[in-house]
Coordinates of C-alpha atoms in Angstrom, one line a residue:
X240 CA 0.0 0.0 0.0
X241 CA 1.2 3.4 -0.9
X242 CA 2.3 5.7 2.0
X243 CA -0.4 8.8 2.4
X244 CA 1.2 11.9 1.1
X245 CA 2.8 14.3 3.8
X246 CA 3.0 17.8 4.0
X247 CA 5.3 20.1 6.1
X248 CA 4.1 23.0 7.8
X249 CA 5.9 26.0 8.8
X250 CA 4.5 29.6 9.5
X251 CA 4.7 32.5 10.8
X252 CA 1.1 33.8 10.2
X253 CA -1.5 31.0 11.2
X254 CA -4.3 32.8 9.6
X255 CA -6.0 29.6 8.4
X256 CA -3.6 27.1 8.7
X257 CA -5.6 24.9 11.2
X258 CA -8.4 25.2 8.5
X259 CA -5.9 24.2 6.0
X260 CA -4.6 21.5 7.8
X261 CA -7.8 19.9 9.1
X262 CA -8.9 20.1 5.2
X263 CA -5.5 18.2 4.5
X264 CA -5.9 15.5 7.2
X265 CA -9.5 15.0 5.5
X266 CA -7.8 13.6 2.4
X267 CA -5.7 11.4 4.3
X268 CA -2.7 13.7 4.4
X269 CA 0.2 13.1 7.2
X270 CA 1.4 16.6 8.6
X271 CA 4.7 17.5 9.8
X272 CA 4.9 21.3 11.4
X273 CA 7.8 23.0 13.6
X274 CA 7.4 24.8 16.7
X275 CA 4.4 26.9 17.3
X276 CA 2.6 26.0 13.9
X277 CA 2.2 21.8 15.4
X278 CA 0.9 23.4 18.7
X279 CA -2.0 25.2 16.6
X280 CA -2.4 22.6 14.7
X281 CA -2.6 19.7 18.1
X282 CA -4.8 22.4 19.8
X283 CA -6.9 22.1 17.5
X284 CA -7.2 18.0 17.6
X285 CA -5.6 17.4 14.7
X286 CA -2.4 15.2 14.3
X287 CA 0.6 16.3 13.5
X288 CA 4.3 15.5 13.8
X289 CA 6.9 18.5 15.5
X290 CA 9.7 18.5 13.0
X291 CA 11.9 18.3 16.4
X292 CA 10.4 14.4 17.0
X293 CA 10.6 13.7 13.5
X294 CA 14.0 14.4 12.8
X295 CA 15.3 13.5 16.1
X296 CA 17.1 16.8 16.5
X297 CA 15.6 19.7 19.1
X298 CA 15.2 22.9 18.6
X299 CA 18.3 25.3 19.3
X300 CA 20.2 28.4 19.1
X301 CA 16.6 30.1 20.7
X302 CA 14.9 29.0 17.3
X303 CA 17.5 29.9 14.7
X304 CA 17.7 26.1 14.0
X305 CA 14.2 24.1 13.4
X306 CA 14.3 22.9 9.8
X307 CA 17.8 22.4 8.3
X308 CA 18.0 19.2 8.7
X309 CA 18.7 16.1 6.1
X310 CA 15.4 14.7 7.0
X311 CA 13.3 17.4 6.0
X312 CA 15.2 18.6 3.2
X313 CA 16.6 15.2 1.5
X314 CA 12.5 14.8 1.4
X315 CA 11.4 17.7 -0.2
X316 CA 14.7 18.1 -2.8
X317 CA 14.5 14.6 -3.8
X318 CA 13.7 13.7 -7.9
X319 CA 11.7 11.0 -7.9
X320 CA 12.2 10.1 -10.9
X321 CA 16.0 9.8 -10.4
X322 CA 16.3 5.7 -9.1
X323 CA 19.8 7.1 -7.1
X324 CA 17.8 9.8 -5.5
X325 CA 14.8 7.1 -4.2
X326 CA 17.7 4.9 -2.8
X327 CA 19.7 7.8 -1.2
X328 CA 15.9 8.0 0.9
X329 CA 15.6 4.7 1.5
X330 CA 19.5 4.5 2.7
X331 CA 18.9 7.1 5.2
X332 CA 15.3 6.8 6.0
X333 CA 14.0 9.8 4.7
X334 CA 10.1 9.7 3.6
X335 CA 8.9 11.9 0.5
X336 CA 7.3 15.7 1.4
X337 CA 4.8 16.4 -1.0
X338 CA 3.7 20.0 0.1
X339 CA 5.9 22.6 1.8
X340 CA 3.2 25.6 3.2
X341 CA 5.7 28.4 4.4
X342 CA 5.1 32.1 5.4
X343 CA 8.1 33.8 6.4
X344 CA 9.2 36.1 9.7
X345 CA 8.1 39.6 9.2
X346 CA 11.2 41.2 8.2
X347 CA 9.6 44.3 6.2
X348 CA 6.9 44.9 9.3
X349 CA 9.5 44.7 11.7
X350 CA 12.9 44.9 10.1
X351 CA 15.7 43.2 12.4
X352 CA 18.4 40.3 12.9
X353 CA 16.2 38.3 14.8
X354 CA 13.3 39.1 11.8
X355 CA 15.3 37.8 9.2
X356 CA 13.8 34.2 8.4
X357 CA 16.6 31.5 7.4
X358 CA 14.7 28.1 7.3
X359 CA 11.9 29.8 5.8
X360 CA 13.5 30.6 2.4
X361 CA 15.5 27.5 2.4
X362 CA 12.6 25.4 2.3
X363 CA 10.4 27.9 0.2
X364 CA 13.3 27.7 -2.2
X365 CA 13.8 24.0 -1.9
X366 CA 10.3 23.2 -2.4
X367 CA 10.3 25.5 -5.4
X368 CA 13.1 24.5 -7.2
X369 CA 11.7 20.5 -6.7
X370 CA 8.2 21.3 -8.1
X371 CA 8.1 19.2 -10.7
X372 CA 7.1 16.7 -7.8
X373 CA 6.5 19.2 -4.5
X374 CA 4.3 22.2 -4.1
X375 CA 4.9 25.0 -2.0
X376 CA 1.9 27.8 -1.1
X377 CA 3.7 31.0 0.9
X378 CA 0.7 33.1 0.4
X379 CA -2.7 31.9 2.8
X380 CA -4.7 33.3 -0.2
X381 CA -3.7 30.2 -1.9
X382 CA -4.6 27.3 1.1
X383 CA -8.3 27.1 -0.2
X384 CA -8.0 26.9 -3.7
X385 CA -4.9 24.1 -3.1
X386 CA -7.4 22.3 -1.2
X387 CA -10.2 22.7 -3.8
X388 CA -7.5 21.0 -6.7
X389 CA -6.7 18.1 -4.2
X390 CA -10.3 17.7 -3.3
X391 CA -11.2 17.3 -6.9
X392 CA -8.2 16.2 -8.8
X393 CA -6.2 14.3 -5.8
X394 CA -3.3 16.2 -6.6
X395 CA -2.0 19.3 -7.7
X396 CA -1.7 19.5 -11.4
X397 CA 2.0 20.8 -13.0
X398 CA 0.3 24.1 -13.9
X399 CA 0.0 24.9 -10.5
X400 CA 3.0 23.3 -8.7
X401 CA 5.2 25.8 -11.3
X402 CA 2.5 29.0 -10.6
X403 CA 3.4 28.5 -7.0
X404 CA 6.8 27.8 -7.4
X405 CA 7.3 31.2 -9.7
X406 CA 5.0 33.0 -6.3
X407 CA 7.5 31.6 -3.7
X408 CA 10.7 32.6 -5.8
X409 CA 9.3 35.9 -6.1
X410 CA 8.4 36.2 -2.8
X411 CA 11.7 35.0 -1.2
X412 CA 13.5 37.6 -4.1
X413 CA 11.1 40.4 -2.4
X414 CA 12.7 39.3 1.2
X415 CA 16.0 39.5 0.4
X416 CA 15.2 42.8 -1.2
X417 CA 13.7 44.0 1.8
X418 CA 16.9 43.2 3.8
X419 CA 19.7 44.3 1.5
X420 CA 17.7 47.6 1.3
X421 CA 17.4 47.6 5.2
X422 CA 21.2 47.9 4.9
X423 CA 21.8 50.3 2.5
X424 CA 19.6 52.5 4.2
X425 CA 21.6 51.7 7.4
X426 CA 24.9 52.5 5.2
X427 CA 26.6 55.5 7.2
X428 CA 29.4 55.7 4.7
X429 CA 27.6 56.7 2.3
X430 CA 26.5 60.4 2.4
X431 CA 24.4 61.0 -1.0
X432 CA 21.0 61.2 0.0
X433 CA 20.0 58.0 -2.6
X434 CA 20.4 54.6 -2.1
X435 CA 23.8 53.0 -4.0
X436 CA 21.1 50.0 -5.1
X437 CA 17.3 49.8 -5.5
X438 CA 15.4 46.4 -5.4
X439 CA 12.2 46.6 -6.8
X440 CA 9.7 43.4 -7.1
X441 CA 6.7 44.8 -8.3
X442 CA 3.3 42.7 -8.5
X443 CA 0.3 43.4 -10.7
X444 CA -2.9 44.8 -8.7
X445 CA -4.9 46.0 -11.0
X446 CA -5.7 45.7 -14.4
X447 CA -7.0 49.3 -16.3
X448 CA -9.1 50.0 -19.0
X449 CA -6.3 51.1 -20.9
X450 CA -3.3 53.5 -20.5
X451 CA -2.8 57.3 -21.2
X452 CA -4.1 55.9 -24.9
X453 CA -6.9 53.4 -25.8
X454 CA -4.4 51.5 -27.8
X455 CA -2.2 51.1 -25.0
X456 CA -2.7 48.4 -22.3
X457 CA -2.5 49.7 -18.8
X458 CA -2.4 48.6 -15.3
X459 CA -1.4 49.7 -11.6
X460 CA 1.9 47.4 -10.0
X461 CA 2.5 47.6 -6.5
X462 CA 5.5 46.6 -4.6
X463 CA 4.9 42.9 -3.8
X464 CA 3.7 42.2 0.1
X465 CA 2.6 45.4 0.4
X466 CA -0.8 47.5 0.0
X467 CA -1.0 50.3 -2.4
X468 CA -3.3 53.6 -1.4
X469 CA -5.2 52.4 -4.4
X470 CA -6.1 48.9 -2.8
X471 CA -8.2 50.7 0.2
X472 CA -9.9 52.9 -2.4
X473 CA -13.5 51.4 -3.1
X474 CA -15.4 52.5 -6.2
X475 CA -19.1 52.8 -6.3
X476 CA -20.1 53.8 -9.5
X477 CA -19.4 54.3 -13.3
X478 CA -17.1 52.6 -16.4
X479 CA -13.7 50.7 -15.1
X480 CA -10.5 53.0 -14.5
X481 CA -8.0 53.8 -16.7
X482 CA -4.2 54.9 -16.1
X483 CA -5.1 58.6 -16.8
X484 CA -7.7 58.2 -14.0
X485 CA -5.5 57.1 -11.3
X486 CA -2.6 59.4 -12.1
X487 CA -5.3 62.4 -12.0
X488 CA -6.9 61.1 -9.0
X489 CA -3.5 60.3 -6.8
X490 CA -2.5 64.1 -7.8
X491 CA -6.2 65.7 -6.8
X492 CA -6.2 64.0 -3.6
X493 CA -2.7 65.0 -2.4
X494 CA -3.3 68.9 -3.2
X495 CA -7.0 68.3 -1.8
X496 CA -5.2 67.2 1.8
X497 CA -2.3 70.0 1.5
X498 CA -4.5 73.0 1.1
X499 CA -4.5 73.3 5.3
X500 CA -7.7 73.3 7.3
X501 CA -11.2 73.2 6.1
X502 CA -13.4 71.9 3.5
X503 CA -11.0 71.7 0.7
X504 CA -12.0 70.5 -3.5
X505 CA -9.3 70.3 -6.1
X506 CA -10.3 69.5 -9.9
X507 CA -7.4 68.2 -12.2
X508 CA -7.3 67.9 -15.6
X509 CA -4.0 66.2 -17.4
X510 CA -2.1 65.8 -14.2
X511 CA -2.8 70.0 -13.1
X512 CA -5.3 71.2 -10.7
X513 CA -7.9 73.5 -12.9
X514 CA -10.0 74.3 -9.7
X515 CA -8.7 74.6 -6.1
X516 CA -10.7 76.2 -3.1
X517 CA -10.9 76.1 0.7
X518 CA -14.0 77.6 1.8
X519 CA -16.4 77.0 4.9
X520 CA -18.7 74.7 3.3
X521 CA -18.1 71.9 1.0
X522 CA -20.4 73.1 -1.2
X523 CA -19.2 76.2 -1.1
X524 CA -15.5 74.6 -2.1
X525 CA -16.5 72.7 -4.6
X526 CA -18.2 76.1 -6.4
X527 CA -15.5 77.8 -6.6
X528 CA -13.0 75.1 -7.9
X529 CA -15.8 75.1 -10.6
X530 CA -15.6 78.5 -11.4
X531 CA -12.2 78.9 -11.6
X532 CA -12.2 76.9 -15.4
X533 CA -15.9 75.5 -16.0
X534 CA -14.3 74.1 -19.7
X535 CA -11.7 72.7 -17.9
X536 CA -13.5 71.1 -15.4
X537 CA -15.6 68.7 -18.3
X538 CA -14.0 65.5 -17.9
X539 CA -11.9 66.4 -14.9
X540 CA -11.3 64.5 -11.7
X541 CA -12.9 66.0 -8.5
X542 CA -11.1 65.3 -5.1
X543 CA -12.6 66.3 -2.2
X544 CA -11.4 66.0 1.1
X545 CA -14.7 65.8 3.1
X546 CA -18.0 63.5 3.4
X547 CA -19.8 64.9 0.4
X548 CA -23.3 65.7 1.7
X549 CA -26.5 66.4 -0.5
X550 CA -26.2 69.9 -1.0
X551 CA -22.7 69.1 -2.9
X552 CA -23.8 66.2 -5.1
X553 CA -26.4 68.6 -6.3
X554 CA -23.7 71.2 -7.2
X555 CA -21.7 68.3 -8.5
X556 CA -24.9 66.6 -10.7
X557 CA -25.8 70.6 -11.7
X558 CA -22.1 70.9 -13.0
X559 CA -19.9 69.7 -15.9
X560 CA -19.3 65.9 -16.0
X561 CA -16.7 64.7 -14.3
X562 CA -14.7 61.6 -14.9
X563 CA -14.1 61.0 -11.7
X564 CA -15.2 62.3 -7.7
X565 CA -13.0 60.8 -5.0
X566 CA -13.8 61.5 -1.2
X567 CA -13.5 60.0 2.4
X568 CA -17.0 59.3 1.9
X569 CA -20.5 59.6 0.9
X570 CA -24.0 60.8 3.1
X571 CA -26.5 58.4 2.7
X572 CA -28.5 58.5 -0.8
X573 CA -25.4 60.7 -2.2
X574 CA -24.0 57.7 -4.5
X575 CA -27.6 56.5 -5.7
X576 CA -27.9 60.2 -6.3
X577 CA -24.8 61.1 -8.1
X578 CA -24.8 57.6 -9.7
X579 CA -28.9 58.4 -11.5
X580 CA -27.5 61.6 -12.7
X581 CA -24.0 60.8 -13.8
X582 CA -23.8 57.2 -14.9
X583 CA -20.8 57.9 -16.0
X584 CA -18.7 59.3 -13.3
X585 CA -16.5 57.1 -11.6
X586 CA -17.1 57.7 -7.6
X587 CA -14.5 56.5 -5.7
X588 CA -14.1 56.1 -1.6
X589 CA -11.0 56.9 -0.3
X590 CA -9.0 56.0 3.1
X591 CA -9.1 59.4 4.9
X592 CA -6.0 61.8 4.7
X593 CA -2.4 62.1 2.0
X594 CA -1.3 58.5 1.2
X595 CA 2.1 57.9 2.5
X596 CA 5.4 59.3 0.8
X597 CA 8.2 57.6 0.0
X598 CA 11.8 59.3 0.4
X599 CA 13.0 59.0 -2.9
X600 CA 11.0 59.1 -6.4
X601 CA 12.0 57.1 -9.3
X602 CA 10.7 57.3 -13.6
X603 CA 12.2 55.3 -16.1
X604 CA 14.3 57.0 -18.9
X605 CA 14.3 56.3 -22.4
X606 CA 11.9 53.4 -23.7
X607 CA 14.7 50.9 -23.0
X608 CA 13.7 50.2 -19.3
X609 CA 17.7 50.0 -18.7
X610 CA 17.7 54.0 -17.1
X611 CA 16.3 55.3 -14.2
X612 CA 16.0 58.8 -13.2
X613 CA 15.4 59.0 -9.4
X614 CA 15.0 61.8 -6.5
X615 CA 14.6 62.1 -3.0
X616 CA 11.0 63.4 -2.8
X617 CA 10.2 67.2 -2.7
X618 CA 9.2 69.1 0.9
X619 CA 5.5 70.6 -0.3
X620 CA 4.6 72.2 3.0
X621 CA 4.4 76.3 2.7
X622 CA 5.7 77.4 6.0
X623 CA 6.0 81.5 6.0
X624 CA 8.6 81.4 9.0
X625 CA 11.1 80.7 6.8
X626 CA 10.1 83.2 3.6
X627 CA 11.8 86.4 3.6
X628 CA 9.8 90.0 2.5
X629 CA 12.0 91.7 0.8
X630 CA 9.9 94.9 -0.5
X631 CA 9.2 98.1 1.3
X632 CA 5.6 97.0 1.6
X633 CA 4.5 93.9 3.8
X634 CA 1.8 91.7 3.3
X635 CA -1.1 91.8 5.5
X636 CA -2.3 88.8 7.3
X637 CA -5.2 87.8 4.4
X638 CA -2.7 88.5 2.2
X639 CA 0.2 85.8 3.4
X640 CA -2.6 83.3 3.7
X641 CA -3.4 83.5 0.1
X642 CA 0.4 83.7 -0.4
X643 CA 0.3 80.3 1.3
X644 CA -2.4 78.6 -0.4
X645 CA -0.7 79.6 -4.0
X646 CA 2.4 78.9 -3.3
X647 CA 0.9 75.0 -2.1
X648 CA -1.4 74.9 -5.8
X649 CA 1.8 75.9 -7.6
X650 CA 4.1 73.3 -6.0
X651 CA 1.6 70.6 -7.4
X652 CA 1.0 72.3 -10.9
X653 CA 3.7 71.8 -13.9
X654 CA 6.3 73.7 -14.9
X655 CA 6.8 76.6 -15.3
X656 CA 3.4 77.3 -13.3
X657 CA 2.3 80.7 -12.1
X658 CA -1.3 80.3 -10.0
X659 CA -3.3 83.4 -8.9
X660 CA -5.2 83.1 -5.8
X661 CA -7.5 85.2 -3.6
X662 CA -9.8 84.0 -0.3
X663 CA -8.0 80.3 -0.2
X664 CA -9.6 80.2 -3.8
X665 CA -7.4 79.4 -7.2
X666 CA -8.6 81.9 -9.7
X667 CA -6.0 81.6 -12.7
X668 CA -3.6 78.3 -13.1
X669 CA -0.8 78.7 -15.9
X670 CA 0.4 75.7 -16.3
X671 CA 3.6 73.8 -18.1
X672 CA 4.9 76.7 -20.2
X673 CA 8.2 76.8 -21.7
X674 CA 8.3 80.9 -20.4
X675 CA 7.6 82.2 -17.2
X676 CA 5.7 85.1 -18.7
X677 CA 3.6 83.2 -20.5
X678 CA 2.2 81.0 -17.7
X679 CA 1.8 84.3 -15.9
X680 CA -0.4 85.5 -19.1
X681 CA -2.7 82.8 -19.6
X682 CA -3.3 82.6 -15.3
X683 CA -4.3 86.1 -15.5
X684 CA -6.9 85.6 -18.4
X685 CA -8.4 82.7 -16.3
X686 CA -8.7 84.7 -13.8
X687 CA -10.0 87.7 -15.4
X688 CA -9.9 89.8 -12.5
X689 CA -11.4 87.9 -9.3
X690 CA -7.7 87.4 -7.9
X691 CA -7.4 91.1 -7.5
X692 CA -6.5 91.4 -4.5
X693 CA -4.6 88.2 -4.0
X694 CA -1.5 86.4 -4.7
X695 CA 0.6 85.6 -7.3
X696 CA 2.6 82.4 -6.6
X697 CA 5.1 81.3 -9.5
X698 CA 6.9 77.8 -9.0
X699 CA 11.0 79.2 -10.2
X700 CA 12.3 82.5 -10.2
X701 CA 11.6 85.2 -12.0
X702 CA 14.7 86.1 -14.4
X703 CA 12.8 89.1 -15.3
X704 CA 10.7 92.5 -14.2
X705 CA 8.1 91.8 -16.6
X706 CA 7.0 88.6 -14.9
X707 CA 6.7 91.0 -11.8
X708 CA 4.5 93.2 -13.9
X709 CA 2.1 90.9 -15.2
X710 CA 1.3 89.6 -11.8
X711 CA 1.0 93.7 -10.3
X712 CA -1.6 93.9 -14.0
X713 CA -3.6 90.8 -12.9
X714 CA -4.2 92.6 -9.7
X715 CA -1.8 90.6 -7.4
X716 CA -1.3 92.7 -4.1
X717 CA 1.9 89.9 -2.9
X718 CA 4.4 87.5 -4.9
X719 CA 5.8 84.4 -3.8
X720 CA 8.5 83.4 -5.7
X721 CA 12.3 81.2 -4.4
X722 CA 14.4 84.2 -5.7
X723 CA 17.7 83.5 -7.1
X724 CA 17.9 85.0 -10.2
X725 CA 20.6 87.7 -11.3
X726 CA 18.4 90.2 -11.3
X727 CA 16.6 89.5 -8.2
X728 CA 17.3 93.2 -7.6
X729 CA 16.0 94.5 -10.7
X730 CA 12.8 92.3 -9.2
X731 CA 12.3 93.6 -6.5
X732 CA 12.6 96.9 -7.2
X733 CA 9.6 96.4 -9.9
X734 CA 8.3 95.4 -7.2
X735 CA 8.3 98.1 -5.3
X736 CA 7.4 100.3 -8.1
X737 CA 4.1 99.0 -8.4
X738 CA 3.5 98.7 -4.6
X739 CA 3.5 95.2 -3.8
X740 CA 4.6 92.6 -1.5
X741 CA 7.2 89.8 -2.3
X742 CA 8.0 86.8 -0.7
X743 CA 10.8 84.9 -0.9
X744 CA 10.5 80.9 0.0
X745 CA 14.4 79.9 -1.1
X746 CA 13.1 76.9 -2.4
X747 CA 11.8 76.2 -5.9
X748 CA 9.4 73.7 -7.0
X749 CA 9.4 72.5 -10.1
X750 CA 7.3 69.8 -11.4
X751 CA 7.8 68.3 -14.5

């Protein structure tokens, strides 16, 4: 009589291993499981062999040394199909392992010596590398459907084994990843303020519509064993994203949660806000983005940073279609609402507050995918305390804050950018102009007057008087600007000439 097929057990997260194993001991599996994965697995009635009693060797060195052992991996390495390999197990009295379930210490959670797994990989690895006659599952998302193809089929077919193998080889190349990068970033030697080596493993979440073209294919990655901003975003309503829409989204969002406090509403259009207001009410918000470019705004993506309420899905449904609202939520009957009048609107929910930022940025260069263009990530907080007024005149207190709240809608706008701004409201936006002057020009027709008043925020330096001039014509009472230029005293004193405040932050932010 054949022997019953045995599987080993090792894990670090028991999430649904007892279920797994019970399912396994229902098919007339024989377990083998180290340390605290055969106590789970005996609490719960089931039997089970402690890798300690069935290799004869204890546990030692406080854990570091469970698994290595001839017995366990002489079973799952073996080629059955090799007649020297079957009597090297008989020789030594090592049984066949059929199925290696592994999930590995939390090294990227909790990054450590005593976190980084050894026996883990080895059998992961092991198990992989033999799965023309092993499997190996390192992900509990795959226990149940394992069980399901041994339930029906009585074994795993060779499609899966080698799907799992290629899921544990990536996974144990995403550990060792995590741990090389846990020393670089420990590497006190080296002072550049980038990494000497990036390990990526990316993992496809998300399939899209299409990418920034229909006749491209597009689709969201996220480094593997972790969760993206985009996987806690539920949507409610309207046709399936597309690459545009999540780039457009991610950028409304960020500006929408670093405009300061209050009911805030960005609009974005191509990657630039064409609306951005703080205001009192939502609603109130949201109008004004609106206003700021209504032809702009068809098609846009709306990002608000509030529970929309009734009042605002009725501005919203009143307005131009958008391709996209995302918010921290919705008041009851808002989505059935928003969804009758604008089918086609994507409505998104959103975990509340700025997804997480990473300290360096990285783009690929070229179309070869061999260059890499990376950069520690840019500081997009205004802080005043810092700026330096260098005119006779001095801003007043309104006017700083609308000095703020421009400088913050230019830092996420492309360059060059110039943004005019009145009452925490974005009246002109010129974006992504090859001339300063010209950005400056087509803000102040969008803004045809209602930032008079206001600020003028421009993203670099003005090299000239005349972009100084266009923003004292559109009716700017203050300038933000970094300063730097040659003539930052020809500047200032147009400037002062036309009896306005300037601001100098010291730090430009281009965005390209």
């Amino acid at each position: 009589m054949d022997a019953p097929p045995r599987a080993l057990i090792s894990v670090y997260d028991k999430a649904g291993v007892v279920e797994l194993a019970a399912g396994l001991v229902e098919l007339g599996w024989d377990l083998i499981a180290s340390g605290g994965t055969a106590h789970a697995i005996e609490a719960a009635g089931l039997p089970v062999a402690d890798t300690a009693d069935y290799t004869g060797s204890p546990t030692m060195l406080g854990h570091r040394v469970v698994t290595l052992h001839p017995r366990i991996h002489g079973g799952i390495l073996a080629d059955r199909d090799d007649p020297a390999h079957r009597a090297d197990l008989e020789a030594n009295g090592i049984d066949p392992i059929d199925l290696v379930v592994v999930n590995l210490y939390p090294f990227e959670e909790s990054p450590g010596i005593e976190t980084i797994d050894i026996g883990g990989p080895t059998m992961v690895r092991a198990a992989a590398k033999n799965h023309a006659h092993v499997g190996v599952v390192v992900d509990p998302a795959d226990y149940e459907p394992v069980l399901d193809e041994l339930r029906s089929a009585g074994r795993l077919s060779a499609a899966t084994r080698g799907r799992l193998a290629r899921k544990a080889f990536a996974r144990t190349a995403a550990y060792e990843a995590a741990i090389t990068g846990w020393f670089d970033a420990g590497d006190e030697s080296d002072e550049f303020g980038l990494p000497s080596a990036i390990r990526l493993e990316l993992e496809r979440a998300e399939t899209l519509r299409y990418g920034e073209n229909p006749h491209q294919d597009g689709a969201r990655y996220r480094a593997r064993g972790t969760s993206g901003f985009f996987d806690g975003v539920v949507q409610h309503g309207g046709p399936a994203l597309s690459y545009l829409n999540l780039m457009d989204a991610e950028a409304a969002w960020r500006l929408a949660h670093n405009l300061g406090d209050g009911p805030a509403v960005v609009i974005v259009k191509h990657a630039n806000p064409c609306g951005a207001a703080v205001a009192d009410s939502l609603t109130t918000a949201y109008s004004r983005a609106f206003d700021c470019d209504p032809r702009s705004a068809f098609g846009g993506v709306v990002a608000v940073n509030a529970v929309i309420d009734e009042a605002t899905a009725e501005a919203m449904a009143a307005a131009a279609q958008a391709d996209v609202v995302i918010a921290p939520g919705y008041a009851d009957g808002v989505i059935e609402r928003l969804v009758a009048r604008r089918a086609n609107t994507r409505l998104l929910e959103a975990p509340r507050g700025e997804p997480g930022k990473a300290s360096w940025e990285l783009r690929t260069l070229g179309g070869s995918g061999d260059d890499f263009l990376v950069q520690t990530t840019r500081r997009l907080e205004a802080d005043p305390a810092g700026w330096q007024v260098v005119t006779a005149r001095q801003p007043t207190g309104a006017e700083l804050a609308d000095a703020v709240f421009a400088w913050r809608v230019c830092a996420h706008t492309s360059s060059n950018a110039v943004v005019l701004a009145r009452d925490r409201t974005a009246w002109g936006i010129g974006a992504g102009q090859q001339n300063r002057v010209q950005a400056g020009e087509i803000a102040a027709a969008k803004a045809a007057g209602r930032a008079a008043g206001g600020a003028c925020a421009s993203d670099g330096f003005y090299p000239f008087a005349d972009g100084v001039g266009a923003a004292a014509d559109a009716g700017a009472a203050v300038v933000v600007q970094p300063g730097g230029s040659i003539n930052d005293t020809a500047v200032i004193a147009a400037a002062d000439e036309r009896n306005i405040a300037m601001l100098l932050t010291g730090e430009r932010q281009f965005r390209h």
